[in-house]
PDB file of C-alpha atoms in Angstrom:
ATOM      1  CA  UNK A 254      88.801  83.210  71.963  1.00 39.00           C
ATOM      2  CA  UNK A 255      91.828  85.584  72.118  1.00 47.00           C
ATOM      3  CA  UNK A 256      95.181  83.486  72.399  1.00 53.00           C
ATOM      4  CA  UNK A 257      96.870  85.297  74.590  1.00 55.00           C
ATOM      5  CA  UNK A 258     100.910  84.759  74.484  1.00 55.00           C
ATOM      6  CA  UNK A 259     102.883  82.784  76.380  1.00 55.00           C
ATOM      7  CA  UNK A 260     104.435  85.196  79.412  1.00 68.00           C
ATOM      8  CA  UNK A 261     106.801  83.792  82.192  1.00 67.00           C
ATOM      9  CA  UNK A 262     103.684  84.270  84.564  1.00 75.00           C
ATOM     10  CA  UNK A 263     100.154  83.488  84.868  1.00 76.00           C
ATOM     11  CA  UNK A 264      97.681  86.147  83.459  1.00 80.00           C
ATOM     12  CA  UNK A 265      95.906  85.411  86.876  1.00 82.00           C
ATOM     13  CA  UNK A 266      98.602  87.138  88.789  1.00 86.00           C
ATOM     14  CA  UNK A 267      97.209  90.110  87.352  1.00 92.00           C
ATOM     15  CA  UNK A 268      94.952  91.078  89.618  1.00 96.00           C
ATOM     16  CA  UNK A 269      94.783  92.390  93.556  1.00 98.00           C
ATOM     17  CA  UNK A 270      96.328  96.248  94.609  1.00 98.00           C
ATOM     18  CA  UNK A 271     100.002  96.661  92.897  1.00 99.00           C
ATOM     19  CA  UNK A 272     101.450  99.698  93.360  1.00 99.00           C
ATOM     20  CA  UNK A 273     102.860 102.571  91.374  1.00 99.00           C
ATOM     21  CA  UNK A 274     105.969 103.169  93.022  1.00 99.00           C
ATOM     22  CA  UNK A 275     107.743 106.245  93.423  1.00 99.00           C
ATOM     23  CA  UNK A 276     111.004 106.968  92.806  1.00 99.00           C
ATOM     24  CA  UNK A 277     113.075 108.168  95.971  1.00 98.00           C
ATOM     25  CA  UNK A 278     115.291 111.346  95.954  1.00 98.00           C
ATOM     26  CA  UNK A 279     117.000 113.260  98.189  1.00 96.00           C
ATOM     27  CA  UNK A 280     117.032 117.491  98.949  1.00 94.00           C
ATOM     28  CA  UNK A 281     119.158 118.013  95.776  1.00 94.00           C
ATOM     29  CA  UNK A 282     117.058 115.683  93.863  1.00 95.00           C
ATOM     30  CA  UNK A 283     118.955 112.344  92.798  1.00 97.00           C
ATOM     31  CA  UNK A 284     117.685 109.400  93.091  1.00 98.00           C
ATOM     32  CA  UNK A 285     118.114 107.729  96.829  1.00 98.00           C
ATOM     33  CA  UNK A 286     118.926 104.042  95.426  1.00 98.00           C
ATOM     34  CA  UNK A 287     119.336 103.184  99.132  1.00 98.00           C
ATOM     35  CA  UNK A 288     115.695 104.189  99.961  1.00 98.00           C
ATOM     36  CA  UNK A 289     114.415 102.905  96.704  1.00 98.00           C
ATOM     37  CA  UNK A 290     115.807  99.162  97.438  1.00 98.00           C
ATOM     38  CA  UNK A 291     114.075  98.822 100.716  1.00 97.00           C
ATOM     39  CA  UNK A 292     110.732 100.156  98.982  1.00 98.00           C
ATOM     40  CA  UNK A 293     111.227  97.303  96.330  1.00 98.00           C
ATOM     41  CA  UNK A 294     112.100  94.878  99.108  1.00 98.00           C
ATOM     42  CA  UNK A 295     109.131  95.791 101.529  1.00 97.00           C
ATOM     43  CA  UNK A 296     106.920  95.129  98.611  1.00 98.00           C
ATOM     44  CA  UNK A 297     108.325  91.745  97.422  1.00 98.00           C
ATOM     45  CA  UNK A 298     108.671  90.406 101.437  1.00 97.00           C
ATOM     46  CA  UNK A 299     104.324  91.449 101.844  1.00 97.00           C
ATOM     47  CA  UNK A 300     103.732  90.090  98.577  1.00 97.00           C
ATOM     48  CA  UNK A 301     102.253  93.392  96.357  1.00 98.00           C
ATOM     49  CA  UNK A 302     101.253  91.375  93.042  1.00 98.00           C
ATOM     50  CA  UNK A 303     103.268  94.289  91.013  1.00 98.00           C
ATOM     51  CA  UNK A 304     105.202  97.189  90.752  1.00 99.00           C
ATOM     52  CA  UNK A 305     104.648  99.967  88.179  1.00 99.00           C
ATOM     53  CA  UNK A 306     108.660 101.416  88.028  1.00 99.00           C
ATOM     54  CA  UNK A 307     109.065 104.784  86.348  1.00 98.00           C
ATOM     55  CA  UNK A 308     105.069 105.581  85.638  1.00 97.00           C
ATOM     56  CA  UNK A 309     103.643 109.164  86.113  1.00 96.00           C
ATOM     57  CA  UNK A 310     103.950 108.369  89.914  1.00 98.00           C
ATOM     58  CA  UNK A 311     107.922 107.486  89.715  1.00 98.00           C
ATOM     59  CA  UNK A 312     108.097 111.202  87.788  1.00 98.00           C
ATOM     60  CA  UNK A 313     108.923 109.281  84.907  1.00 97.00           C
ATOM     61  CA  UNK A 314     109.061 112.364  82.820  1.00 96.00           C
ATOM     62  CA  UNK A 315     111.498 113.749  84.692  1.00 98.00           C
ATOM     63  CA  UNK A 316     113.934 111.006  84.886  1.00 98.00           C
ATOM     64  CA  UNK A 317     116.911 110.387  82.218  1.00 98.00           C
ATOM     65  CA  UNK A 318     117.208 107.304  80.462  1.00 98.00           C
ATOM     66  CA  UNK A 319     119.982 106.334  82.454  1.00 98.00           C
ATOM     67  CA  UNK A 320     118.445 106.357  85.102  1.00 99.00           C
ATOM     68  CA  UNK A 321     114.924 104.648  83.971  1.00 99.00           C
ATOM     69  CA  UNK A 322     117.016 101.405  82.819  1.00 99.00           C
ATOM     70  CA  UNK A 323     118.897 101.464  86.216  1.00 99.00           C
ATOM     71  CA  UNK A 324     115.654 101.320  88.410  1.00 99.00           C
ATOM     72  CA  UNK A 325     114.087  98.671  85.712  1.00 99.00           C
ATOM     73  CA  UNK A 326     117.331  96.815  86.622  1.00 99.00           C
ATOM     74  CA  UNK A 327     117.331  96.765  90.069  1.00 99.00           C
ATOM     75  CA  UNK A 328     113.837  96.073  90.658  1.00 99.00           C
ATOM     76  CA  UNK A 329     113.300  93.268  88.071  1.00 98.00           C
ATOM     77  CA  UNK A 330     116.727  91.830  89.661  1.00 98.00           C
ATOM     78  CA  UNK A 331     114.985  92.198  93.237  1.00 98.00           C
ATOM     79  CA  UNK A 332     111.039  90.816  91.769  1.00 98.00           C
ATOM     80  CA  UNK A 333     112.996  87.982  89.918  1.00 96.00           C
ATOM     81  CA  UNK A 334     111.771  84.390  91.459  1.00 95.00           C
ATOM     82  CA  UNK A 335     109.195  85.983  93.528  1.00 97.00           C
ATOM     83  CA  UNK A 336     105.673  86.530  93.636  1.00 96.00           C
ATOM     84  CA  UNK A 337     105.713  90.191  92.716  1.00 98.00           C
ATOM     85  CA  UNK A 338     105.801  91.170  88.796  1.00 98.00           C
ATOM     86  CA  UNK A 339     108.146  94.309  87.574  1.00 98.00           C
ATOM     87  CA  UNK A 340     106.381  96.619  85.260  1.00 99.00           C
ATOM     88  CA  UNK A 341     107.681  98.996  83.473  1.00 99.00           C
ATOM     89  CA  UNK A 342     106.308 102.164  82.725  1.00 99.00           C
ATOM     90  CA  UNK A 343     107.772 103.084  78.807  1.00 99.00           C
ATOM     91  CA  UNK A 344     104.939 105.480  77.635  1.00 97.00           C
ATOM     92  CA  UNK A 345     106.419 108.126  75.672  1.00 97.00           C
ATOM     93  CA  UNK A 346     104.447 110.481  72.738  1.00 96.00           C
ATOM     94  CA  UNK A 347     106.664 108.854  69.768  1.00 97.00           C
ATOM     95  CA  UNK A 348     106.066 105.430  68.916  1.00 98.00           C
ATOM     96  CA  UNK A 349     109.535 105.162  68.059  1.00 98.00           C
ATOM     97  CA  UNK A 350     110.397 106.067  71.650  1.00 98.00           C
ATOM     98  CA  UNK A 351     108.024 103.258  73.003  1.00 99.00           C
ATOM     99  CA  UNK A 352     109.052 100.729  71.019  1.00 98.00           C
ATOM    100  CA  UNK A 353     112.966 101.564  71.936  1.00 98.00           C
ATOM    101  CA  UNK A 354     111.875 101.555  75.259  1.00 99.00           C
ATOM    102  CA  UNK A 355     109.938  98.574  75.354  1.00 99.00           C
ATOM    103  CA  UNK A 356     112.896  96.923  74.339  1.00 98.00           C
ATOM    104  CA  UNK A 357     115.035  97.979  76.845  1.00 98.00           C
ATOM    105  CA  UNK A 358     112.464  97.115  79.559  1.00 99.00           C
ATOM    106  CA  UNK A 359     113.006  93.344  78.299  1.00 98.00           C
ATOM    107  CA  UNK A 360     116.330  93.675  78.248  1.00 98.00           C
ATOM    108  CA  UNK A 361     116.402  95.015  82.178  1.00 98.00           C
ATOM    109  CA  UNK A 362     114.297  92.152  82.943  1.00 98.00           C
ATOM    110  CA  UNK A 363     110.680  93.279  82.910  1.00 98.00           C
ATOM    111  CA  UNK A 364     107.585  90.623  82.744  1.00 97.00           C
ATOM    112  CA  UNK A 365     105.585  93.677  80.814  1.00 98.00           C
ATOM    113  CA  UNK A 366     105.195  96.680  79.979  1.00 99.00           C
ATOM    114  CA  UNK A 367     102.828 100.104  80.536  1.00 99.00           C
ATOM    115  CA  UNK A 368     102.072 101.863  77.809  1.00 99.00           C
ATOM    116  CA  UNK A 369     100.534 105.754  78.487  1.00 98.00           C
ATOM    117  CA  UNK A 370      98.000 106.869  75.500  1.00 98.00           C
ATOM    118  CA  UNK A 371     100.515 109.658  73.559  1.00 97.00           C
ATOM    119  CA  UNK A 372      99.862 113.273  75.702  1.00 95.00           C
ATOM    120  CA  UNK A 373     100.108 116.846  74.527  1.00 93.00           C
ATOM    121  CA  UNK A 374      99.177 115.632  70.639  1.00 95.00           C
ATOM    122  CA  UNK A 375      95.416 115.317  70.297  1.00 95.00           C
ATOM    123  CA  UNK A 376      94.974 112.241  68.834  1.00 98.00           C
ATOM    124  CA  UNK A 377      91.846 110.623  66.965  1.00 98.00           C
ATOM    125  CA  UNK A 378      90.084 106.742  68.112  1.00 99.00           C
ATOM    126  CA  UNK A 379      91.993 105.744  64.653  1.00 99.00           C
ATOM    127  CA  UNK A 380      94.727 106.956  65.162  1.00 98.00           C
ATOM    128  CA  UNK A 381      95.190 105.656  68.945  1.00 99.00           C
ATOM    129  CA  UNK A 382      94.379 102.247  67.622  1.00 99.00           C
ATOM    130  CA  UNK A 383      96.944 102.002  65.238  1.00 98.00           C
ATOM    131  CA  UNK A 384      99.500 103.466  67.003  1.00 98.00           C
ATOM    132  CA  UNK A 385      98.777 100.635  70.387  1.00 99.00           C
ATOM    133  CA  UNK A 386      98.303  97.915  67.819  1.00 99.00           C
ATOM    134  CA  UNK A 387     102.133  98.954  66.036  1.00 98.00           C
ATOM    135  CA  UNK A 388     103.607  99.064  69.587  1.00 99.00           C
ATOM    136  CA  UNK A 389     102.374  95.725  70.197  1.00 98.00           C
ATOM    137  CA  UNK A 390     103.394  94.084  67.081  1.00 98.00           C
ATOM    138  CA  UNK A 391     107.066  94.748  67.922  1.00 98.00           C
ATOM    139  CA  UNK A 392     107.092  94.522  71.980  1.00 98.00           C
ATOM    140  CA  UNK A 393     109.108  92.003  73.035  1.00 98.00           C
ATOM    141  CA  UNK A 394     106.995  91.941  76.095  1.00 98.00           C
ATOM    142  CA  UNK A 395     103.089  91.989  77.193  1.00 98.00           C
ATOM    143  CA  UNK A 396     101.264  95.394  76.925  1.00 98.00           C
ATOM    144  CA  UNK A 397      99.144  96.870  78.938  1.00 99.00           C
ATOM    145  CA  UNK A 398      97.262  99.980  78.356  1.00 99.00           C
ATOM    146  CA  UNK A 399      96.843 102.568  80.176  1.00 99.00           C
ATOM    147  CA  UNK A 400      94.072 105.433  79.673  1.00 99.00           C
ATOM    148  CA  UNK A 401      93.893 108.666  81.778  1.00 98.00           C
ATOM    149  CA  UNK A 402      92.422 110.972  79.638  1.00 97.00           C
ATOM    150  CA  UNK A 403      92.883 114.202  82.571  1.00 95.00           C
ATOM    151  CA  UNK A 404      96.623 113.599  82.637  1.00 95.00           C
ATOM    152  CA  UNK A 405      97.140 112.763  78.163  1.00 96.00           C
ATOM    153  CA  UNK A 406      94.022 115.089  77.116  1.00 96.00           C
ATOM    154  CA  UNK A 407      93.249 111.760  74.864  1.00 98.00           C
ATOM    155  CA  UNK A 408      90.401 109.370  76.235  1.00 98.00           C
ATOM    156  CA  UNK A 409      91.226 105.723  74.667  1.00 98.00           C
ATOM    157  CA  UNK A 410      87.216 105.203  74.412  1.00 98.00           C
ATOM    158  CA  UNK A 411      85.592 102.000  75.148  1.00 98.00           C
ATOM    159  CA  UNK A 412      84.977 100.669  71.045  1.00 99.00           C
ATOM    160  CA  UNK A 413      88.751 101.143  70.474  1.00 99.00           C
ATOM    161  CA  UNK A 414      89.955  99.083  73.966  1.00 99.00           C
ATOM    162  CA  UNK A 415      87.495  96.405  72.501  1.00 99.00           C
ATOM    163  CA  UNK A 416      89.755  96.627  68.752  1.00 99.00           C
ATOM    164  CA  UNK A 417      92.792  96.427  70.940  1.00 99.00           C
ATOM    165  CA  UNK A 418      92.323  93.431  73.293  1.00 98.00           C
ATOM    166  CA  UNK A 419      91.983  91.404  70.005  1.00 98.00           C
ATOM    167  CA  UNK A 420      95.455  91.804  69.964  1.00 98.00           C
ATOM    168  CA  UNK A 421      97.498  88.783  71.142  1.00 96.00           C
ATOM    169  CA  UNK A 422     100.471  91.378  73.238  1.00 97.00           C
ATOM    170  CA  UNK A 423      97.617  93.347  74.442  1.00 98.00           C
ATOM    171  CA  UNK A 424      96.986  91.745  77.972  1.00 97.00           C
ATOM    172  CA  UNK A 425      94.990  94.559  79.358  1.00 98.00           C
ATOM    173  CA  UNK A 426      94.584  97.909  80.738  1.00 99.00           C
ATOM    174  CA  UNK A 427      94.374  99.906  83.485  1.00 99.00           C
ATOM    175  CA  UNK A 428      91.657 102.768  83.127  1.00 99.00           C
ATOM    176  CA  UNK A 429      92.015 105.523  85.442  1.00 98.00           C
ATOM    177  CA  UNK A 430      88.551 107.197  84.498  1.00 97.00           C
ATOM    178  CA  UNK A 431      86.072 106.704  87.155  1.00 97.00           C
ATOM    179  CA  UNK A 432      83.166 104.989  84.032  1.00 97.00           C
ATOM    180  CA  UNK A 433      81.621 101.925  85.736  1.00 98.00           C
ATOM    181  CA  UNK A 434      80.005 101.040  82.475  1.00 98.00           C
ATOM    182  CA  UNK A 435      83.331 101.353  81.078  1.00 99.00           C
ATOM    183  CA  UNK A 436      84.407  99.318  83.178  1.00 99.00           C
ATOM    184  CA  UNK A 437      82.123  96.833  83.092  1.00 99.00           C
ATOM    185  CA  UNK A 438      82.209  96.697  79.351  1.00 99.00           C
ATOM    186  CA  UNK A 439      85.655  95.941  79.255  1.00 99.00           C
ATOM    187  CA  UNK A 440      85.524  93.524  82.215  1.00 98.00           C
ATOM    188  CA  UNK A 441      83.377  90.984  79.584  1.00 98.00           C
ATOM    189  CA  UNK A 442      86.395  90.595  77.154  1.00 98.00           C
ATOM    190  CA  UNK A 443      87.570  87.139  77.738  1.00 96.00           C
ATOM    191  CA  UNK A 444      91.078  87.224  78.652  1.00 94.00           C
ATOM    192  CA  UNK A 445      91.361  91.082  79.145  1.00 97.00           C
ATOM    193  CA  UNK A 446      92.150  92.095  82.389  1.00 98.00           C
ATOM    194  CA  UNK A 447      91.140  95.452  83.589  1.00 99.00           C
ATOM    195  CA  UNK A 448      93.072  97.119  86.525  1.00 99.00           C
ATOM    196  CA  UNK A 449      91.945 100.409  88.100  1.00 99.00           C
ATOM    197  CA  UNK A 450      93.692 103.728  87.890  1.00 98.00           C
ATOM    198  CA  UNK A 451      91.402 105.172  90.538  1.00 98.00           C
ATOM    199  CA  UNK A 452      92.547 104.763  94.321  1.00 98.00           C
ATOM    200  CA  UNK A 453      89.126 106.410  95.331  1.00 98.00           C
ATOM    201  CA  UNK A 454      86.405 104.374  93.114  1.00 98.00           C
ATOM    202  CA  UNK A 455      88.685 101.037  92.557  1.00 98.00           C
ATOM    203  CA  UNK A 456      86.606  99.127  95.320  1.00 98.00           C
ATOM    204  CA  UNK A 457      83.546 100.477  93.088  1.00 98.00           C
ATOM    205  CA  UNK A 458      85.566  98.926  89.694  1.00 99.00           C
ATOM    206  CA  UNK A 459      86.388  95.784  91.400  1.00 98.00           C
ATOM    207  CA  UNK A 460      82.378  95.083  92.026  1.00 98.00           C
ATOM    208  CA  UNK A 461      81.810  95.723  88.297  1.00 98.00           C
ATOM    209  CA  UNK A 462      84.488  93.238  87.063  1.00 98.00           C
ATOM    210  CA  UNK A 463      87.833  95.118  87.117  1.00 98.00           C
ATOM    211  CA  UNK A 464      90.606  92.523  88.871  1.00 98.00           C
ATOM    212  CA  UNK A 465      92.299  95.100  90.643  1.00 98.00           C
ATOM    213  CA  UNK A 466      93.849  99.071  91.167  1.00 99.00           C
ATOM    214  CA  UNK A 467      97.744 100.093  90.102  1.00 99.00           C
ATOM    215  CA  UNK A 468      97.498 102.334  92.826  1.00 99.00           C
ATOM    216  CA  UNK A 469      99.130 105.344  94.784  1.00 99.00           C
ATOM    217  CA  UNK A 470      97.799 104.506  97.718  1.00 98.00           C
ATOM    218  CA  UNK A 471      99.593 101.347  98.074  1.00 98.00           C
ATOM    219  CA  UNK A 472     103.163 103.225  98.769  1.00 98.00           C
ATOM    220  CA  UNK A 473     101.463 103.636 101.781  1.00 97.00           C
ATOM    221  CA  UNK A 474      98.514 101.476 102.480  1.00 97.00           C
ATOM    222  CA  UNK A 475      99.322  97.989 100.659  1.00 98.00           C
ATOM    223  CA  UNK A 476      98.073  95.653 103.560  1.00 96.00           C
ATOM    224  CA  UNK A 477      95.129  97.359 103.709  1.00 97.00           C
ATOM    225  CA  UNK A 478      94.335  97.789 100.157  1.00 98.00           C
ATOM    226  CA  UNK A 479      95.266  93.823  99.988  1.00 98.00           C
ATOM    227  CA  UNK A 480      92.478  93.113 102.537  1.00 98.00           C
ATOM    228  CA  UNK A 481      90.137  95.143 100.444  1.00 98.00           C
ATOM    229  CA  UNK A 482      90.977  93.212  97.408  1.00 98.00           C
ATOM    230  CA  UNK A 483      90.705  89.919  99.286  1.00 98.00           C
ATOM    231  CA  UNK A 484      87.012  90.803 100.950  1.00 98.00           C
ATOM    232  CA  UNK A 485      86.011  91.711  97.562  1.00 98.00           C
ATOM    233  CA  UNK A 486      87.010  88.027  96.401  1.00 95.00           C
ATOM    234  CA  UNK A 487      85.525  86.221  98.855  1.00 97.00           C
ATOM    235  CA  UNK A 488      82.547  88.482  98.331  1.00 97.00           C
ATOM    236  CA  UNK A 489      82.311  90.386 101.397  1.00 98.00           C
ATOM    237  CA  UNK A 490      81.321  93.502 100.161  1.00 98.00           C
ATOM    238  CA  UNK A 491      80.275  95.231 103.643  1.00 98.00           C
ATOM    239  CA  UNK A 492      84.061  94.538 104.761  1.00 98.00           C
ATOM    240  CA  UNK A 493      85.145  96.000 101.780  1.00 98.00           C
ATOM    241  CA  UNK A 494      83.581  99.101 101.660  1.00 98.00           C
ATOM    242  CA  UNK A 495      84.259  99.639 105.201  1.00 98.00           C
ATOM    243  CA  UNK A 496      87.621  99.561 104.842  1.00 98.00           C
ATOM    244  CA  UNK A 497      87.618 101.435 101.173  1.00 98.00           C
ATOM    245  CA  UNK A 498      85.804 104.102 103.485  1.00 98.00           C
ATOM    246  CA  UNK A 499      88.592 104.396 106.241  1.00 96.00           C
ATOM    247  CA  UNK A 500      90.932 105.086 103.232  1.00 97.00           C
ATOM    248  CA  UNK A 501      88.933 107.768 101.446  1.00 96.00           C
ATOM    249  CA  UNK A 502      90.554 110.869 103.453  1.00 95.00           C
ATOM    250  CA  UNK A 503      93.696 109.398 102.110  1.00 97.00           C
ATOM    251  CA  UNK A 504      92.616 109.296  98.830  1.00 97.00           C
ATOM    252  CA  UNK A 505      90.977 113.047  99.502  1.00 96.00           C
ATOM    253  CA  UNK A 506      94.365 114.154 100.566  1.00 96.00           C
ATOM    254  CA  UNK A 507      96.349 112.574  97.704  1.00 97.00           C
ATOM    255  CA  UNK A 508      94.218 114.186  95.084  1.00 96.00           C
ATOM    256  CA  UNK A 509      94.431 117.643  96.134  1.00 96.00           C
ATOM    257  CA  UNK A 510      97.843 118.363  94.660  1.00 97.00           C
ATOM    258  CA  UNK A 511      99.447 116.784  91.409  1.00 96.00           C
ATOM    259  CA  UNK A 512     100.535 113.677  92.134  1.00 97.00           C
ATOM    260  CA  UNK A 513     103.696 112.473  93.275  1.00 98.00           C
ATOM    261  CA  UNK A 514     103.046 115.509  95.425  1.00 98.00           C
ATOM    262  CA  UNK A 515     101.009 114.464  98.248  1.00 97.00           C
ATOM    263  CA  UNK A 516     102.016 110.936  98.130  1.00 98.00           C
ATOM    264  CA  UNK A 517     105.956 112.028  98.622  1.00 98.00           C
ATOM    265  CA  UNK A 518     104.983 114.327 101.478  1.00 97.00           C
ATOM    266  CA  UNK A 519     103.131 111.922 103.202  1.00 96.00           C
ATOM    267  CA  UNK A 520     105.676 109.189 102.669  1.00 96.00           C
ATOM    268  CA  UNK A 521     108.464 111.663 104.136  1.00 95.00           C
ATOM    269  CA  UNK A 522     106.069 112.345 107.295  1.00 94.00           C
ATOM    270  CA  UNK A 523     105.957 108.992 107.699  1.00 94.00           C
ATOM    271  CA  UNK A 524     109.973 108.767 107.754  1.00 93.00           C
ATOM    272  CA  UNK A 525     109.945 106.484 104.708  1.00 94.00           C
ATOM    273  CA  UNK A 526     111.211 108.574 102.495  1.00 94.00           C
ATOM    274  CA  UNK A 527     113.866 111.630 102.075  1.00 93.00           C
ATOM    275  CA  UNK A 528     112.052 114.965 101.173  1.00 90.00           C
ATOM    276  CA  UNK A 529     113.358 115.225  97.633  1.00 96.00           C
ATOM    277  CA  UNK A 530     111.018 115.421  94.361  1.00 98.00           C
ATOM    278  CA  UNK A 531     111.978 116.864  90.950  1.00 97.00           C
ATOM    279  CA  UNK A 532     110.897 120.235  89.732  1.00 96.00           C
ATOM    280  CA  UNK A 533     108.786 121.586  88.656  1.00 97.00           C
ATOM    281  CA  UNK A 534     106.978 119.193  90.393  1.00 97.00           C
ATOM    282  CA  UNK A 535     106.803 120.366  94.210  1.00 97.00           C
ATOM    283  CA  UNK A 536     105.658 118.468  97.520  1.00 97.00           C
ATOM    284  CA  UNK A 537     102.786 119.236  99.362  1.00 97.00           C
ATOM    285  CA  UNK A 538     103.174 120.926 102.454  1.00 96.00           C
ATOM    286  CA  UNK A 539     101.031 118.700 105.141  1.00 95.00           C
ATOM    287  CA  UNK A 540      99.500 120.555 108.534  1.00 94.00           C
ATOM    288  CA  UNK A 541     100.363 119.100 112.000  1.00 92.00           C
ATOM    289  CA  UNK A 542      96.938 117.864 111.875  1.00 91.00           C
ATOM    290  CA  UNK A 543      97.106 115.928 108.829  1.00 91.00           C
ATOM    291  CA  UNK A 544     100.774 114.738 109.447  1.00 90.00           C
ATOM    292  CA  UNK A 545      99.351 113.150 112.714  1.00 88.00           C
ATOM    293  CA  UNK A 546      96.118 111.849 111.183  1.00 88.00           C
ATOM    294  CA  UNK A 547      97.977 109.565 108.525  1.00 89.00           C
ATOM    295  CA  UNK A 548     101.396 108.967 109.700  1.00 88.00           C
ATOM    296  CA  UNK A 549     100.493 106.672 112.582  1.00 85.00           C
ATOM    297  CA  UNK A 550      98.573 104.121 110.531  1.00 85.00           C
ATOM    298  CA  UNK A 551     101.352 104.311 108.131  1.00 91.00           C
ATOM    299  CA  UNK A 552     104.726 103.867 109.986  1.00 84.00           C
ATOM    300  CA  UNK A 553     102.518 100.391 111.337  1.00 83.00           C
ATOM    301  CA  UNK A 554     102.212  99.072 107.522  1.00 85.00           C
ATOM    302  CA  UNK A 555     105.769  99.554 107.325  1.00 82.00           C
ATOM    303  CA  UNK A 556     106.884  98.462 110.308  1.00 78.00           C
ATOM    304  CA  UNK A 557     105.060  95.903 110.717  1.00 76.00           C
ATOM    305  CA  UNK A 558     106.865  92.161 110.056  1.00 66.00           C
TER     306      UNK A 558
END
């Protein structure tokens, strides 16, 4: 049996719809820390299991290292002694990178860490093994992969997850290709936990063992993405595909531009957020008719006590 190490939370808490948060800016483009406190705080007070701080969906890429460790800080100061987990997104395409950033992810006060496959460099099974298996030799923190192969142009493939999870850092991954024998292959590993990196087939990943989705979605929709994940537990499936379905023109809409595109817009509709996002990356311009057709149910999840 894998020993897993010993974390400062229970591998259980794993599981459920955590977000991937974005990062708030305003018109010029700086970071709204204002905006991006009451984000973190509306999590923590509904209870989202996690929050994924500077992934692909915080623009990550675009952000300085200054201010990376600064909205590390301030969420794993806000998640500390509650029931939502802070993790941080420290991918980078140097190993050397990731393992400087891992450390200063532990150092801000993250319970783990999300670890991209390396992008732009075309990488072989071999060589994606060894370079996971050195980052989690010197993490300070829990790892947890992350594969999604349309963003990196390098598909971690189901034999090399397997190598991985016998690694004692290596807690898990979260697999954003849509494979539900993938999925299901990876769900058997005994103390692996796979998460979903698919807002539209996640209910479909959750039925074939997967414990949960880091999703995009969940800026907007958490409570209903919770009652998803909770139908799915108690195995009502009808309930759970009923509501998956009233969510799938969201999803629709969120994957017709790059993301944070859509997402962003919508949020900013919805008078949650300013209408800033970082170039090149650009936000989607929403019609009338979609603005009214998702904004309603969305200022209720986040007005709502």
């Amino acid at each position: 049996m894998n020993q897993k190490p010993q974390t400062t939370f229970k591998i259980s808490a794993l599981a459920g719809a955590m977000v991937a948060l974005v990062t708030p800016m305003n018109a010029e483009g700086e970071i709204d820390w204002l905006e991006y406190q009451k984000l973190l705080d509306w999590h923590i007070n509904i209870k989202t299991p996690a929050v994924i701080i500077a992934g692909t969906t915080g623009e990550s890429a675009l952000l300085s290292t200054a201010e990376t460790e600064q909205l590390w800080s301030i969420a794993a100061q806000r998640c500390a002694n509650t029931e939502t987990l802070m993790v941080a997104g420290t991918g980078a395409i140097s190993p050397r990178q990731v393992m400087a950033n891992n450390k200063q992810a532990a150092a801000c006060g993250a319970d783990l860490v999300l670890v991209v496959t390396p992008y732009y460099l075309r990488l072989t099974q071999s060589a994606l093994r060894d370079h996971f298996w050195d980052i989690a030799d010197t993490s300070p923190l829990p790892v947890l992969l992350y594969n999604v192969p349309t963003r990196t142009g390098n598909d971690l493939q189901t034999k090399t997850t397997q190598a991985l999870a016998k690694h004692p850092n290596i807690l898990g991954i979260k697999e954003a290709k849509a494979d539900m024998e993938r999925i299901t292959a990876l769900a058997k590993i005994d103390g692996f936990v796979v998460l979903s990196g698919d807002d539209e087939s996640f209910c479909r990943a959750m039925q074939h063992g997967a414990a949960g989705v880091i999703s995009v979605a969940a800026n907007v929709r958490p409570r209903t993405l919770k009652q998803i994940c909770h139908a799915l537990a108690l195995g009502d499936i009808n309930k759970a595909c009923q509501l998956d379905q009233s969510l799938q023109p969201l999803y629709q809409l969120l994957a017709q531009e790059p993301n944070p595109g859509p997402i962003k817009a919508v949020m900013h509709a919805a008078k949650m957020l300013s209408s800033g996002i970082r170039p090149p990356l650009q936000l989607m311009s929403l019609s009338r008719t979609q603005q009214k057709q998702f904004t309603q149910a969305i200022e209720q999840e986040f007005t709502q006590p």
